[in-house]
PDB file of C-alpha atoms and ligand atoms in Angstrom:
ATOM      1  CA  UNK A 253       1.986   9.558  14.397  1.00 95.00           C
ATOM      2  CA  UNK A 254      -0.741   7.056  13.425  1.00 97.00           C
ATOM      3  CA  UNK A 255      -0.256   5.278  10.249  1.00 98.00           C
ATOM      4  CA  UNK A 256      -2.975   6.252   7.880  1.00 98.00           C
ATOM      5  CA  UNK A 257      -3.668   4.550   4.498  1.00 98.00           C
ATOM      6  CA  UNK A 258      -5.099   6.722   1.659  1.00 99.00           C
ATOM      7  CA  UNK A 259      -6.133   5.146  -1.730  1.00 98.00           C
ATOM      8  CA  UNK A 260      -6.001   7.630  -4.670  1.00 98.00           C
ATOM      9  CA  UNK A 261      -9.417   7.240  -6.155  1.00 98.00           C
ATOM     10  CA  UNK A 262      -7.741   8.564  -9.509  1.00 98.00           C
ATOM     11  CA  UNK A 263      -6.701   5.437  -9.903  1.00 98.00           C
ATOM     12  CA  UNK A 264      -9.847   3.450  -9.534  1.00 98.00           C
ATOM     13  CA  UNK A 265     -12.100   2.183 -12.515  1.00 98.00           C
ATOM     14  CA  UNK A 266     -13.774   5.768 -13.100  1.00 97.00           C
ATOM     15  CA  UNK A 267     -16.875   3.927 -15.167  1.00 98.00           C
ATOM     16  CA  UNK A 268     -17.789   2.514 -11.402  1.00 98.00           C
ATOM     17  CA  UNK A 269     -17.111   5.480  -8.975  1.00 98.00           C
ATOM     18  CA  UNK A 270     -19.865   4.174  -6.378  1.00 98.00           C
ATOM     19  CA  UNK A 271     -18.658   0.544  -6.416  1.00 98.00           C
ATOM     20  CA  UNK A 272     -15.011   1.816  -5.998  1.00 98.00           C
ATOM     21  CA  UNK A 273     -15.793   4.143  -3.007  1.00 98.00           C
ATOM     22  CA  UNK A 274     -17.401   1.048  -1.619  1.00 98.00           C
ATOM     23  CA  UNK A 275     -14.544  -1.095  -2.156  1.00 98.00           C
ATOM     24  CA  UNK A 276     -12.286   1.544  -0.583  1.00 98.00           C
ATOM     25  CA  UNK A 277     -14.364   1.696   2.399  1.00 98.00           C
ATOM     26  CA  UNK A 278     -14.118  -2.070   2.600  1.00 98.00           C
ATOM     27  CA  UNK A 279     -10.394  -1.924   2.519  1.00 98.00           C
ATOM     28  CA  UNK A 280     -10.135  -0.351   5.871  1.00 98.00           C
ATOM     29  CA  UNK A 281      -8.502   2.745   4.394  1.00 98.00           C
ATOM     30  CA  UNK A 282      -8.264   5.924   6.466  1.00 98.00           C
ATOM     31  CA  UNK A 283      -8.518   8.397   3.669  1.00 98.00           C
ATOM     32  CA  UNK A 284      -9.915   9.064   0.423  1.00 98.00           C
ATOM     33  CA  UNK A 285      -7.066  10.807  -1.550  1.00 99.00           C
ATOM     34  CA  UNK A 286      -8.493  12.902  -4.296  1.00 98.00           C
ATOM     35  CA  UNK A 287      -6.065  14.402  -6.964  1.00 98.00           C
ATOM     36  CA  UNK A 288      -7.283  17.501  -8.666  1.00 98.00           C
ATOM     37  CA  UNK A 289      -5.405  18.421 -11.705  1.00 98.00           C
ATOM     38  CA  UNK A 290      -5.787  21.492 -13.848  1.00 98.00           C
ATOM     39  CA  UNK A 291      -3.690  20.538 -16.895  1.00 98.00           C
ATOM     40  CA  UNK A 292      -1.364  23.609 -16.353  1.00 98.00           C
ATOM     41  CA  UNK A 293       0.568  22.699 -13.136  1.00 98.00           C
ATOM     42  CA  UNK A 294       0.876  19.159 -14.295  1.00 98.00           C
ATOM     43  CA  UNK A 295       0.293  17.810 -17.984  1.00 98.00           C
ATOM     44  CA  UNK A 296      -2.892  16.129 -17.104  1.00 98.00           C
ATOM     45  CA  UNK A 297      -6.551  17.072 -15.747  1.00 98.00           C
ATOM     46  CA  UNK A 298      -8.472  14.637 -13.249  1.00 97.00           C
ATOM     47  CA  UNK A 299     -11.403  15.604 -11.052  1.00 97.00           C
ATOM     48  CA  UNK A 300     -13.221  18.801 -10.454  1.00 96.00           C
ATOM     49  CA  UNK A 301     -16.108  19.948  -7.583  1.00 98.00           C
ATOM     50  CA  UNK A 302     -18.888  17.892  -8.835  1.00 98.00           C
ATOM     51  CA  UNK A 303     -16.983  14.727  -8.714  1.00 98.00           C
ATOM     52  CA  UNK A 304     -15.843  15.803  -4.973  1.00 98.00           C
ATOM     53  CA  UNK A 305     -19.488  16.306  -4.033  1.00 98.00           C
ATOM     54  CA  UNK A 306     -20.564  12.960  -5.670  1.00 98.00           C
ATOM     55  CA  UNK A 307     -18.002  11.156  -3.733  1.00 98.00           C
ATOM     56  CA  UNK A 308     -18.888  13.070  -0.568  1.00 98.00           C
ATOM     57  CA  UNK A 309     -22.361  11.889  -0.675  1.00 98.00           C
ATOM     58  CA  UNK A 310     -21.283   8.326  -1.106  1.00 98.00           C
ATOM     59  CA  UNK A 311     -18.935   7.892   2.182  1.00 98.00           C
ATOM     60  CA  UNK A 312     -18.119   9.330   5.662  1.00 98.00           C
ATOM     61  CA  UNK A 313     -14.340   8.970   4.963  1.00 98.00           C
ATOM     62  CA  UNK A 314     -12.292  12.152   5.270  1.00 98.00           C
ATOM     63  CA  UNK A 315     -11.095  13.379   1.898  1.00 99.00           C
ATOM     64  CA  UNK A 316      -7.771  14.265   0.983  1.00 98.00           C
ATOM     65  CA  UNK A 317      -7.939  16.730  -1.842  1.00 98.00           C
ATOM     66  CA  UNK A 318      -4.348  16.921  -3.687  1.00 98.00           C
ATOM     67  CA  UNK A 319      -4.146  20.166  -5.457  1.00 98.00           C
ATOM     68  CA  UNK A 320      -1.803  20.035  -8.560  1.00 98.00           C
ATOM     69  CA  UNK A 321      -3.164  23.422  -9.959  1.00 98.00           C
ATOM     70  CA  UNK A 322      -1.617  26.848 -10.032  1.00 98.00           C
ATOM     71  CA  UNK A 323      -4.385  28.829  -8.534  1.00 98.00           C
ATOM     72  CA  UNK A 324      -5.934  26.633  -5.456  1.00 98.00           C
ATOM     73  CA  UNK A 325      -6.359  30.069  -3.614  1.00 98.00           C
ATOM     74  CA  UNK A 326      -9.499  30.570  -5.748  1.00 97.00           C
ATOM     75  CA  UNK A 327     -11.201  27.417  -4.735  1.00 98.00           C
ATOM     76  CA  UNK A 328     -10.607  26.979  -1.137  1.00 98.00           C
ATOM     77  CA  UNK A 329     -14.357  27.995   0.141  1.00 98.00           C
ATOM     78  CA  UNK A 330     -15.724  25.458  -2.712  1.00 98.00           C
ATOM     79  CA  UNK A 331     -13.417  22.689  -1.695  1.00 98.00           C
ATOM     80  CA  UNK A 332     -14.990  22.871   2.005  1.00 98.00           C
ATOM     81  CA  UNK A 333     -18.488  23.247   0.529  1.00 98.00           C
ATOM     82  CA  UNK A 334     -17.933  20.295  -1.440  1.00 98.00           C
ATOM     83  CA  UNK A 335     -16.849  18.154   1.322  1.00 98.00           C
ATOM     84  CA  UNK A 336     -12.646  18.120   1.516  1.00 98.00           C
ATOM     85  CA  UNK A 337     -11.344  17.599   4.864  1.00 98.00           C
ATOM     86  CA  UNK A 338      -7.737  18.201   3.871  1.00 99.00           C
ATOM     87  CA  UNK A 339      -6.217  20.257   1.192  1.00 99.00           C
ATOM     88  CA  UNK A 340      -2.737  20.240  -0.062  1.00 99.00           C
ATOM     89  CA  UNK A 341      -1.054  22.617  -2.240  1.00 98.00           C
ATOM     90  CA  UNK A 342       2.556  22.537  -3.645  1.00 98.00           C
ATOM     91  CA  UNK A 343       4.916  24.968  -2.492  1.00 98.00           C
ATOM     92  CA  UNK A 344       6.340  26.264  -5.934  1.00 98.00           C
ATOM     93  CA  UNK A 345       2.970  27.730  -7.167  1.00 98.00           C
ATOM     94  CA  UNK A 346       3.194  31.565  -5.319  1.00 98.00           C
ATOM     95  CA  UNK A 347       5.533  33.409  -3.323  1.00 98.00           C
ATOM     96  CA  UNK A 348       5.899  32.395   0.396  1.00 98.00           C
ATOM     97  CA  UNK A 349       3.559  34.877   1.914  1.00 98.00           C
ATOM     98  CA  UNK A 350       0.725  33.852  -0.689  1.00 98.00           C
ATOM     99  CA  UNK A 351       1.274  29.905   0.083  1.00 98.00           C
ATOM    100  CA  UNK A 352       0.910  30.777   3.949  1.00 98.00           C
ATOM    101  CA  UNK A 353      -2.288  33.018   3.274  1.00 98.00           C
ATOM    102  CA  UNK A 354      -3.730  29.741   1.348  1.00 98.00           C
ATOM    103  CA  UNK A 355      -2.879  27.606   4.481  1.00 98.00           C
ATOM    104  CA  UNK A 356      -4.326  29.771   6.663  1.00 98.00           C
ATOM    105  CA  UNK A 357      -7.247  30.027   4.441  1.00 98.00           C
ATOM    106  CA  UNK A 358      -7.614  26.253   4.533  1.00 98.00           C
ATOM    107  CA  UNK A 359      -7.412  25.906   8.308  1.00 98.00           C
ATOM    108  CA  UNK A 360     -10.043  28.914   8.595  1.00 98.00           C
ATOM    109  CA  UNK A 361     -12.686  26.703   6.841  1.00 98.00           C
ATOM    110  CA  UNK A 362     -12.019  23.938   9.266  1.00 98.00           C
ATOM    111  CA  UNK A 363      -9.933  22.000   6.877  1.00 98.00           C
ATOM    112  CA  UNK A 364      -6.551  20.681   7.667  1.00 98.00           C
ATOM    113  CA  UNK A 365      -3.682  22.112   5.368  1.00 99.00           C
ATOM    114  CA  UNK A 366      -0.787  20.311   3.869  1.00 98.00           C
ATOM    115  CA  UNK A 367       2.106  21.674   1.699  1.00 99.00           C
ATOM    116  CA  UNK A 368       3.554  19.075  -1.154  1.00 99.00           C
ATOM    117  CA  UNK A 369       6.923  18.910  -2.556  1.00 98.00           C
ATOM    118  CA  UNK A 370       7.620  17.501  -6.214  1.00 98.00           C
ATOM    119  CA  UNK A 371      10.717  15.140  -6.019  1.00 98.00           C
ATOM    120  CA  UNK A 372      13.157  17.937  -6.717  1.00 98.00           C
ATOM    121  CA  UNK A 373      12.085  20.511  -4.198  1.00 98.00           C
ATOM    122  CA  UNK A 374      14.475  19.899  -1.226  1.00 98.00           C
ATOM    123  CA  UNK A 375      13.586  19.520   2.349  1.00 98.00           C
ATOM    124  CA  UNK A 376      14.388  22.832   3.494  1.00 98.00           C
ATOM    125  CA  UNK A 377      11.379  24.191   1.205  1.00 98.00           C
ATOM    126  CA  UNK A 378       9.040  23.339   3.901  1.00 98.00           C
ATOM    127  CA  UNK A 379      10.783  25.591   6.563  1.00 98.00           C
ATOM    128  CA  UNK A 380       8.771  28.868   5.810  1.00 98.00           C
ATOM    129  CA  UNK A 381       5.409  26.604   6.416  1.00 98.00           C
ATOM    130  CA  UNK A 382       6.334  24.545   9.262  1.00 98.00           C
ATOM    131  CA  UNK A 383       4.249  26.334  11.705  1.00 98.00           C
ATOM    132  CA  UNK A 384       1.029  26.610   9.257  1.00 96.00           C
ATOM    133  CA  UNK A 385       0.672  22.952   8.141  1.00 98.00           C
ATOM    134  CA  UNK A 386      -0.950  19.815   9.673  1.00 98.00           C
ATOM    135  CA  UNK A 387       0.758  17.851   6.589  1.00 98.00           C
ATOM    136  CA  UNK A 388       3.749  17.510   4.507  1.00 99.00           C
ATOM    137  CA  UNK A 389       3.371  16.025   1.237  1.00 99.00           C
ATOM    138  CA  UNK A 390       6.280  14.371   0.224  1.00 99.00           C
ATOM    139  CA  UNK A 391       6.047  13.291  -3.881  1.00 99.00           C
ATOM    140  CA  UNK A 392       7.771  10.018  -4.557  1.00 99.00           C
ATOM    141  CA  UNK A 393       6.918  10.654  -8.251  1.00 98.00           C
ATOM    142  CA  UNK A 394       6.616  13.671 -10.801  1.00 98.00           C
ATOM    143  CA  UNK A 395       2.984  14.451 -10.190  1.00 98.00           C
ATOM    144  CA  UNK A 396       0.463  13.974 -12.866  1.00 98.00           C
ATOM    145  CA  UNK A 397      -0.147  10.296 -13.360  1.00 98.00           C
ATOM    146  CA  UNK A 398      -0.906   6.993 -11.669  1.00 98.00           C
ATOM    147  CA  UNK A 399       1.287   3.991 -11.996  1.00 97.00           C
ATOM    148  CA  UNK A 400       4.576   5.354 -12.197  1.00 98.00           C
ATOM    149  CA  UNK A 401       7.953   4.158 -10.632  1.00 98.00           C
ATOM    150  CA  UNK A 402       8.470   5.037  -6.781  1.00 98.00           C
ATOM    151  CA  UNK A 403      11.434   7.336  -6.232  1.00 98.00           C
ATOM    152  CA  UNK A 404      13.200   6.982  -2.884  1.00 98.00           C
ATOM    153  CA  UNK A 405      12.802  10.398  -1.207  1.00 98.00           C
ATOM    154  CA  UNK A 406      13.849   8.689   2.454  1.00 98.00           C
ATOM    155  CA  UNK A 407      16.657  11.276   2.704  1.00 98.00           C
ATOM    156  CA  UNK A 408      14.227  13.854   2.136  1.00 98.00           C
ATOM    157  CA  UNK A 409      11.773  12.573   4.873  1.00 98.00           C
ATOM    158  CA  UNK A 410      14.514  12.037   7.387  1.00 98.00           C
ATOM    159  CA  UNK A 411      15.404  15.822   6.963  1.00 98.00           C
ATOM    160  CA  UNK A 412      11.650  16.824   6.945  1.00 98.00           C
ATOM    161  CA  UNK A 413      11.057  14.677  10.267  1.00 98.00           C
ATOM    162  CA  UNK A 414      13.963  16.634  12.024  1.00 98.00           C
ATOM    163  CA  UNK A 415      12.405  19.996  10.993  1.00 98.00           C
ATOM    164  CA  UNK A 416       9.058  18.833  12.438  1.00 98.00           C
ATOM    165  CA  UNK A 417      10.590  17.867  15.889  1.00 97.00           C
ATOM    166  CA  UNK A 418       7.816  17.406  18.340  1.00 97.00           C
ATOM    167  CA  UNK A 419       5.121  19.298  16.046  1.00 98.00           C
ATOM    168  CA  UNK A 420       2.076  17.270  15.394  1.00 98.00           C
ATOM    169  CA  UNK A 421       2.423  16.980  11.542  1.00 98.00           C
ATOM    170  CA  UNK A 422       2.125  14.089   9.389  1.00 98.00           C
ATOM    171  CA  UNK A 423       4.198  13.160   6.502  1.00 98.00           C
ATOM    172  CA  UNK A 424       2.374  11.870   3.433  1.00 99.00           C
ATOM    173  CA  UNK A 425       3.988  10.154   0.674  1.00 99.00           C
ATOM    174  CA  UNK A 426       2.334  10.000  -2.810  1.00 99.00           C
ATOM    175  CA  UNK A 427       3.484   7.805  -5.786  1.00 98.00           C
ATOM    176  CA  UNK A 428       4.607   4.053  -6.508  1.00 98.00           C
ATOM    177  CA  UNK A 429       3.387   3.153  -3.107  1.00 98.00           C
ATOM    178  CA  UNK A 430       2.972  -0.564  -2.371  1.00 98.00           C
ATOM    179  CA  UNK A 431       4.215  -3.127   0.315  1.00 98.00           C
ATOM    180  CA  UNK A 432       7.480  -2.929  -1.079  1.00 98.00           C
ATOM    181  CA  UNK A 433       8.109   0.593  -0.997  1.00 98.00           C
ATOM    182  CA  UNK A 434       5.897   1.716   2.148  1.00 98.00           C
ATOM    183  CA  UNK A 435       8.529   0.826   4.503  1.00 98.00           C
ATOM    184  CA  UNK A 436      11.368   2.685   3.016  1.00 98.00           C
ATOM    185  CA  UNK A 437       9.348   5.719   3.609  1.00 98.00           C
ATOM    186  CA  UNK A 438       7.869   4.591   6.806  1.00 98.00           C
ATOM    187  CA  UNK A 439      11.426   3.893   8.263  1.00 98.00           C
ATOM    188  CA  UNK A 440      12.239   7.410   7.355  1.00 98.00           C
ATOM    189  CA  UNK A 441       9.446   8.850   9.080  1.00 98.00           C
ATOM    190  CA  UNK A 442       6.467   8.920   6.964  1.00 98.00           C
ATOM    191  CA  UNK A 443       3.131   7.950   8.059  1.00 98.00           C
ATOM    192  CA  UNK A 444       0.465   8.689   5.857  1.00 99.00           C
ATOM    193  CA  UNK A 445       0.525   6.406   2.610  1.00 99.00           C
ATOM    194  CA  UNK A 446      -1.424   7.257  -0.641  1.00 99.00           C
ATOM    195  CA  UNK A 447      -1.900   3.956  -2.919  1.00 98.00           C
ATOM    196  CA  UNK A 448      -3.269   4.314  -6.229  1.00 98.00           C
ATOM    197  CA  UNK A 449      -2.575   1.607  -8.602  1.00 98.00           C
ATOM    198  CA  UNK A 450      -1.286  -0.993  -6.189  1.00 98.00           C
ATOM    199  CA  UNK A 451      -4.752  -0.820  -4.551  1.00 98.00           C
ATOM    200  CA  UNK A 452      -7.304  -0.357  -7.117  1.00 98.00           C
ATOM    201  CA  UNK A 453      -5.512  -2.797  -9.780  1.00 98.00           C
ATOM    202  CA  UNK A 454      -4.748  -5.829  -6.997  1.00 98.00           C
ATOM    203  CA  UNK A 455      -6.741  -8.722  -6.920  1.00 97.00           C
ATOM    204  CA  UNK A 456      -7.727  -8.025  -3.352  1.00 98.00           C
ATOM    205  CA  UNK A 457      -7.577  -4.325  -2.653  1.00 98.00           C
ATOM    206  CA  UNK A 458      -8.373  -4.890   1.000  1.00 98.00           C
ATOM    207  CA  UNK A 459      -5.278  -7.206   1.171  1.00 98.00           C
ATOM    208  CA  UNK A 460      -2.899  -4.406  -0.777  1.00 98.00           C
ATOM    209  CA  UNK A 461      -4.198  -1.789   1.457  1.00 98.00           C
ATOM    210  CA  UNK A 462      -3.572  -4.017   4.763  1.00 98.00           C
ATOM    211  CA  UNK A 463      -0.114  -5.014   3.405  1.00 98.00           C
ATOM    212  CA  UNK A 464       0.873  -1.409   2.911  1.00 98.00           C
ATOM    213  CA  UNK A 465      -0.480  -0.643   6.671  1.00 98.00           C
ATOM    214  CA  UNK A 466       1.436  -3.527   8.115  1.00 98.00           C
ATOM    215  CA  UNK A 467       4.535  -3.330   6.304  1.00 98.00           C
ATOM    216  CA  UNK A 468       4.666   0.694   6.944  1.00 98.00           C
ATOM    217  CA  UNK A 469       3.676  -0.082  10.894  1.00 98.00           C
ATOM    218  CA  UNK A 470       6.754  -2.407  11.235  1.00 98.00           C
ATOM    219  CA  UNK A 471       9.279  -0.153   9.732  1.00 98.00           C
ATOM    220  CA  UNK A 472       7.802   3.101  11.301  1.00 98.00           C
ATOM    221  CA  UNK A 473      10.087   4.473  14.377  1.00 95.00           C
ATOM    222  CA  UNK A 474       7.071   5.718  16.453  1.00 74.00           C
TER     223      UNK A 474
HETATM  224  C1  DX5 B 586       0.209  11.255  -8.922  1.00 87.33           C
HETATM  225  C2  DX5 B 586      -0.946  11.580  -7.921  1.00 87.33           C
HETATM  226  C3  DX5 B 586      -1.138  10.131  -7.253  1.00 87.33           C
HETATM  227  C4  DX5 B 586      -1.485   9.056  -7.997  1.00 87.33           C
HETATM  228  C5  DX5 B 586      -0.943   7.649  -7.241  1.00 87.33           C
HETATM  229  O1  DX5 B 586       0.443  12.894  -9.507  1.00 87.33           O
HETATM  230  O2  DX5 B 586      -0.634  12.491  -7.003  1.00 87.33           O
HETATM  231  O3  DX5 B 586      -2.094  10.385  -6.041  1.00 87.33           O
HETATM  232  O4  DX5 B 586      -3.046   8.858  -8.299  1.00 87.33           O
HETATM  233  O5  DX5 B 586      -0.876   6.644  -8.175  1.00 87.33           O
HETATM  234  P1  DX5 B 586       0.094   5.599  -7.997  1.00 87.33           P
HETATM  235  O6  DX5 B 586      -0.109   4.908  -6.565  1.00 87.33           O
HETATM  236  O7  DX5 B 586      -0.214   4.643  -8.927  1.00 87.33           O
HETATM  237  O8  DX5 B 586       1.605   6.086  -7.985  1.00 87.33           O
HETATM  238 ZN1   ZN B 587      -1.926  12.655  -5.300  1.00 87.33          ZN
END
């Protein structure tokens, strides 16, 4: 799988969104990771549809919407209209059949579908969804805030990689990712790297993103 970098715009300077989107493009990033929090699934709130639309107007980069919300099913069509390219929902927000329905619905709007697992959720939780997803997001912090300490989820990533087998499914990691932690995840099989504070707070965002890409690529088994 291709190694992709996905700066998390939630960690940007929110008073200068246009400048931050430009900086993200110039950093050579592959995706923009867009965190949506409803204040219920996680104890924080972030962006909504108007911000998604505004960012969509500023860039052609694919937008990776991470839904930390209890009812993402209500908003799938709207996410597509506002310009999301990938929509990821957490596995523990609804019964299995309902989650499957959400993933199918995401695909039916032409977007890629992802399933996200919090740190305490075991790898087996992806099994019911393995044939309905394009991406599996392994959280390496408790969702809700940027700038938290990385949690090593490499055993879980390795197990998920085994379940994926020859399927064309990316493994994304999110939380505390930087040049020191990305290779730990890459070696286990992760290929999509969300970078929040380590990208936007770095003296050179371009160097920070490139370092994550190169250290991850060197560790990735293929
Ligand atoms: C946390 C969010 C992340 C966050 C990452 O709930 O899902 O995308 O912005 O930020 P860092 O890389 O600083 O941990
Ligand atoms: Zn995220």
